[in-house]
Structures are given as structure tokens and as C-alpha cells.
């Protein structure tokens, strides 16, 4: 069973549009992280958001534990935002599970 | 800035050969992880460790061994490499201090088994 589900699988935007990425979990978790990855690149932590809403620059994450979901909002998208966005959650015993990611393409 | 370094960054191995991927962290983190990523997919947990000289199985441990000889070093060992183990492997350490659980990744090791 896939523990972490992400949607959409892929997304194409025009520059300056906003994006909303979704993540849902099979169980309750209080440890949610969002990552960014360029093709073949290192994963970079964007936001660590166990609950509520957190913001970092143009990124806003909202996690609702009781609904087992988290979202990542990207405002005023830029071409350099293109890449894969992954969410991850803790299951138990510090085992961290990842979704398959959302591939974002921002076009000029 | 937390630092996790992996070696080698790229390796071609023959089927049945032994492969060792190394990971070194200078973060003073207790937890370390090995993941594999297949093209177009997320990461799957192979092994992890929370203390030196001890390792735990993740979701897909079959065909892999892990070794944590010190807090700084965590290795992934493929005793008999197979074609299906062609993937990119990522190591990560976890900060349970100020950033409470944030993961720091290495740059990845691309393994091709022929």
C-alpha cells in the first residue's frame, strides 16, 4: 500500500501562475516535510510542517493532521521552480516515507 | 549548513559483483537513512540507523546490507549486485535538534548494474 499519495502527478504552468500541490497519508502523522528535486539532483528541504500553516518566501504549506493531508502552495511561479516536489511523512520508529512526487513545469 | 557527502557519485557494476556505497555526515546527527529512487518515482527506504553499530531494515531491504561503524559513516552494501538494483541511491541524516526532524540529503549515487 502506498503510504503517501501525491497529486497531481504532473503540472504545467505559465510563469506567474500559482500552483497547489496535494499530499495525503494513509495514517495519521505529525511529521510532514516537503522537498524539491531537480532531475537527477539532491533533495532539498523546503518546509518542515508537522501541523498548521507555514510559509517560506513564495511557498506556503498547510497540514491538517485530522484529515491526513498536506498541501504546498507556490505563488507567482517562476521558470526556476520547475522540478519535482515530494512530500514525506514519518510512519513510526522514524521511518520516513515519500510520495512519488509532482513534476512541475513552468513555461515562459 | 548540514553536510552529507556520498561516494562514489556514479558507478557501473557487473551483475554478481559487490558494490559499496558510502555516506559521511558532519552534522552530528544520530539518524541516517539509505533510499533508492527509480526514474519517475519517489524514494523508498532501504535501511536506516539511529546509533553506531546498529542498523534497521526499511521497506525494501532484500539484497542490501548496511553498516554504521561510527556516527558519521553509513554504508550500503550490495553483496551480489543485480540488474534490478540499477537506481539512484540517496543517503540522508536527520536533525532532531533545532530543526526538529528535518532531513538533509547527499547528492546521490547513480548505480548502473550491467
CSV table of C-alpha atoms in Angstrom, one decimal:
chain,number,residue,atom,x,y,z
A,1,UNK,CA,0.0,0.0,0.0
A,2,UNK,CA,1.2,3.4,-0.9
A,3,UNK,CA,1.6,5.3,2.4
A,4,UNK,CA,1.8,8.7,0.7
A,5,UNK,CA,-0.2,9.8,-2.2
A,6,UNK,CA,0.6,13.0,-4.2
A,7,UNK,CA,-1.5,14.9,-6.7
A,8,UNK,CA,-1.3,15.9,-9.4
A,9,UNK,CA,1.4,13.7,-10.8
A,10,UNK,CA,2.4,16.5,-13.2
A,11,UNK,CA,1.5,20.1,-13.6
A,12,UNK,CA,2.3,22.7,-16.3
A,13,UNK,CA,2.0,26.4,-15.5
A,14,UNK,CA,2.6,29.6,-17.2
A,15,UNK,CA,5.1,31.8,-15.4
A,16,UNK,CA,3.5,33.9,-12.6
A,17,UNK,CA,0.6,31.4,-12.2
A,18,UNK,CA,0.0,29.8,-8.8
A,19,UNK,CA,0.3,26.1,-8.0
A,20,UNK,CA,-1.4,23.9,-5.5
A,21,UNK,CA,0.2,20.5,-4.7
A,22,UNK,CA,-1.5,18.0,-2.6
A,23,UNK,CA,-0.3,15.2,-0.3
A,24,UNK,CA,-2.4,12.6,1.5
A,25,UNK,CA,-1.4,10.0,4.0
A,26,UNK,CA,-2.7,6.5,4.8
A,27,UNK,CA,-2.3,7.0,8.5
A,28,UNK,CA,-2.1,9.9,11.0
A,29,UNK,CA,1.2,11.6,11.2
A,30,UNK,CA,2.6,14.6,12.9
A,31,UNK,CA,5.8,14.8,10.8
A,32,UNK,CA,5.4,16.2,7.3
A,33,UNK,CA,8.1,17.6,5.1
A,34,UNK,CA,8.2,19.0,1.6
A,35,UNK,CA,11.2,18.6,-0.7
A,36,UNK,CA,12.3,19.9,-4.1
A,37,UNK,CA,14.4,18.0,-6.5
A,38,UNK,CA,15.9,18.9,-9.9
A,39,UNK,CA,16.2,16.0,-12.4
A,40,UNK,CA,19.0,13.8,-11.0
A,41,UNK,CA,19.6,16.2,-8.2
A,42,UNK,CA,19.8,16.3,-4.5
A,43,UNK,CA,16.6,16.6,-2.5
A,44,UNK,CA,16.4,20.0,-0.8
A,45,UNK,CA,14.1,20.5,2.2
A,46,UNK,CA,11.5,23.3,1.5
A,47,UNK,CA,9.3,23.2,4.6
A,48,UNK,CA,9.1,21.1,7.6
A,49,UNK,CA,5.4,21.4,8.6
A,50,UNK,CA,4.0,19.0,11.2
A,51,UNK,CA,0.8,20.9,11.5
A,52,UNK,CA,-0.9,24.2,10.7
A,53,UNK,CA,0.4,26.6,8.2
A,54,UNK,CA,4.0,27.6,7.5
A,55,UNK,CA,5.4,30.0,4.9
A,56,UNK,CA,8.8,30.4,3.4
A,57,UNK,CA,9.0,33.1,0.7
A,58,UNK,CA,6.6,32.2,-2.1
A,59,UNK,CA,5.9,28.8,-0.5
A,60,UNK,CA,3.0,28.1,1.9
A,61,UNK,CA,2.4,24.7,3.4
A,62,UNK,CA,-0.8,23.7,5.2
A,63,UNK,CA,-1.1,20.5,7.1
A,64,UNK,CA,-4.3,19.2,8.6
A,65,UNK,CA,-3.5,16.2,10.7
A,66,UNK,CA,-7.0,15.0,11.4
A,67,UNK,CA,-7.7,14.9,7.7
A,68,UNK,CA,-4.3,13.3,6.9
A,69,UNK,CA,-3.3,15.7,4.3
A,70,UNK,CA,-0.9,18.5,3.5
A,71,UNK,CA,-0.7,21.0,0.7
A,72,UNK,CA,2.0,23.1,-0.8
A,73,UNK,CA,1.1,26.4,-2.5
A,74,UNK,CA,3.6,28.1,-4.8
A,75,UNK,CA,2.7,31.7,-5.6
A,76,UNK,CA,3.8,33.6,-8.6
A,77,UNK,CA,5.6,30.7,-10.2
A,78,UNK,CA,9.0,31.1,-11.9
A,79,UNK,CA,10.7,29.1,-14.5
A,80,UNK,CA,13.3,28.1,-12.0
A,81,UNK,CA,10.6,26.5,-9.9
A,82,UNK,CA,10.4,23.6,-12.4
A,83,UNK,CA,11.3,20.3,-11.0
A,84,UNK,CA,9.8,17.6,-8.8
A,85,UNK,CA,8.2,18.3,-5.4
A,86,UNK,CA,7.9,15.5,-2.9
A,87,UNK,CA,6.2,15.2,0.4
A,88,UNK,CA,7.3,12.8,3.1
A,89,UNK,CA,5.9,11.7,6.4
A,90,UNK,CA,7.0,9.7,9.4
A,91,UNK,CA,5.3,6.4,9.9
A,92,UNK,CA,6.7,5.2,13.2
A,93,UNK,CA,10.1,4.3,14.6
A,94,UNK,CA,11.4,7.2,12.5
A,95,UNK,CA,10.8,5.5,9.2
A,96,UNK,CA,10.1,8.2,6.7
A,97,UNK,CA,8.0,7.6,3.6
A,98,UNK,CA,7.9,9.6,0.4
A,99,UNK,CA,5.2,10.1,-2.2
A,100,UNK,CA,6.0,9.7,-5.9
A,101,UNK,CA,6.2,13.5,-6.4
A,102,UNK,CA,4.6,16.1,-8.5
A,103,UNK,CA,6.6,17.1,-11.6
A,104,UNK,CA,6.2,20.8,-12.2
A,105,UNK,CA,7.0,22.6,-15.4
A,106,UNK,CA,6.8,26.4,-15.5
A,107,UNK,CA,6.8,27.8,-19.0
A,108,UNK,CA,7.6,31.4,-20.0
B,1,UNK,CA,24.9,24.2,6.9
B,2,UNK,CA,24.4,20.5,7.4
B,3,UNK,CA,26.6,18.3,5.1
B,4,UNK,CA,26.1,14.9,3.8
B,5,UNK,CA,28.5,13.5,1.2
B,6,UNK,CA,28.2,10.3,-0.8
B,7,UNK,CA,30.7,8.3,-2.7
B,8,UNK,CA,31.0,7.3,-5.4
B,9,UNK,CA,28.7,9.7,-7.2
B,10,UNK,CA,28.5,7.2,-10.1
B,11,UNK,CA,29.4,3.6,-10.5
B,12,UNK,CA,29.0,0.9,-13.1
B,13,UNK,CA,29.0,-2.6,-11.7
B,14,UNK,CA,28.7,-6.1,-13.2
B,15,UNK,CA,25.9,-8.5,-12.2
B,16,UNK,CA,27.0,-10.6,-9.3
B,17,UNK,CA,29.7,-8.1,-8.2
B,18,UNK,CA,30.0,-6.4,-4.9
B,19,UNK,CA,29.2,-2.7,-4.5
B,20,UNK,CA,29.7,-0.5,-1.5
B,21,UNK,CA,28.1,3.0,-1.4
B,22,UNK,CA,29.5,5.3,1.3
B,23,UNK,CA,27.9,8.2,3.2
B,24,UNK,CA,29.5,10.6,5.5
B,25,UNK,CA,27.8,13.3,7.5
B,26,UNK,CA,29.3,16.1,9.5
B,27,UNK,CA,26.1,17.2,11.2
B,28,UNK,CA,26.4,15.2,14.4
B,29,UNK,CA,23.0,13.6,13.6
B,30,UNK,CA,22.0,10.3,15.1
B,31,UNK,CA,19.7,9.1,12.4
B,32,UNK,CA,20.9,8.2,8.9
B,33,UNK,CA,19.0,6.7,6.0
B,34,UNK,CA,19.5,5.0,2.7
B,35,UNK,CA,16.9,5.4,0.0
B,36,UNK,CA,16.7,4.3,-3.6
B,37,UNK,CA,15.0,6.3,-6.3
B,38,UNK,CA,13.9,4.8,-9.6
B,39,UNK,CA,13.2,7.0,-12.6
B,40,UNK,CA,10.0,8.9,-12.2
B,41,UNK,CA,9.3,7.7,-8.7
B,42,UNK,CA,9.7,8.8,-5.1
B,43,UNK,CA,12.2,7.4,-2.6
B,44,UNK,CA,11.9,4.0,-1.0
B,45,UNK,CA,13.6,3.3,2.3
B,46,UNK,CA,16.2,0.5,2.3
B,47,UNK,CA,17.9,0.7,5.7
B,48,UNK,CA,18.3,3.2,8.4
B,49,UNK,CA,20.2,3.6,11.6
B,50,UNK,CA,19.8,5.7,14.8
B,51,UNK,CA,23.1,4.7,16.6
B,52,UNK,CA,26.5,3.5,15.6
B,53,UNK,CA,26.9,-0.3,15.3
B,54,UNK,CA,23.2,-0.7,14.7
B,55,UNK,CA,21.0,-0.8,11.6
B,56,UNK,CA,17.3,-1.3,10.9
B,57,UNK,CA,15.5,-2.6,7.9
B,58,UNK,CA,13.4,-0.3,5.9
B,59,UNK,CA,10.8,-1.2,3.3
B,60,UNK,CA,12.9,-2.9,0.7
B,61,UNK,CA,16.0,-4.4,2.5
B,62,UNK,CA,16.3,-7.5,0.4
B,63,UNK,CA,19.6,-7.7,-1.5
B,64,UNK,CA,21.1,-4.9,0.6
B,65,UNK,CA,23.1,-4.7,3.8
B,66,UNK,CA,24.0,-1.7,5.8
B,67,UNK,CA,26.8,-0.8,8.1
B,68,UNK,CA,27.1,2.1,10.6
B,69,UNK,CA,30.7,1.9,12.1
B,70,UNK,CA,30.5,5.4,13.5
B,71,UNK,CA,28.0,8.2,14.0
B,72,UNK,CA,29.5,9.9,10.9
B,73,UNK,CA,29.5,7.0,8.5
B,74,UNK,CA,26.8,4.8,7.0
B,75,UNK,CA,27.4,2.4,4.1
B,76,UNK,CA,25.1,0.4,1.9
B,77,UNK,CA,26.4,-2.9,0.6
B,78,UNK,CA,25.2,-4.9,-2.3
B,79,UNK,CA,26.9,-8.3,-2.0
B,80,UNK,CA,25.6,-9.6,-5.3
B,81,UNK,CA,24.5,-6.8,-7.5
B,82,UNK,CA,21.6,-7.4,-9.8
B,83,UNK,CA,20.1,-5.6,-12.8
B,84,UNK,CA,17.1,-4.6,-10.7
B,85,UNK,CA,19.3,-2.6,-8.4
B,86,UNK,CA,20.1,-0.1,-11.0
B,87,UNK,CA,18.9,3.2,-9.5
B,88,UNK,CA,20.0,6.4,-7.8
B,89,UNK,CA,20.8,5.9,-4.1
B,90,UNK,CA,20.4,8.7,-1.6
B,91,UNK,CA,21.7,9.0,1.9
B,92,UNK,CA,20.2,11.3,4.4
B,93,UNK,CA,20.8,12.3,8.0
B,94,UNK,CA,18.1,13.6,10.3
B,95,UNK,CA,18.3,16.6,12.7
B,96,UNK,CA,16.3,16.1,15.9
B,97,UNK,CA,17.7,19.3,17.4
B,98,UNK,CA,16.8,22.8,16.4
B,99,UNK,CA,15.0,21.9,13.2
B,100,UNK,CA,13.2,19.0,14.8
B,101,UNK,CA,13.2,16.2,12.3
B,102,UNK,CA,14.4,17.9,9.1
B,103,UNK,CA,16.2,15.6,6.6
B,104,UNK,CA,19.5,16.5,4.9
B,105,UNK,CA,20.3,14.6,1.8
B,106,UNK,CA,23.5,13.8,-0.1
B,107,UNK,CA,23.8,14.4,-3.8
B,108,UNK,CA,23.0,10.8,-4.7
B,109,UNK,CA,25.0,7.8,-6.1
B,110,UNK,CA,23.9,6.6,-9.5
B,111,UNK,CA,24.4,2.9,-9.8
B,112,UNK,CA,24.2,1.1,-13.1
B,113,UNK,CA,24.4,-2.7,-13.0
B,114,UNK,CA,25.2,-4.4,-16.3
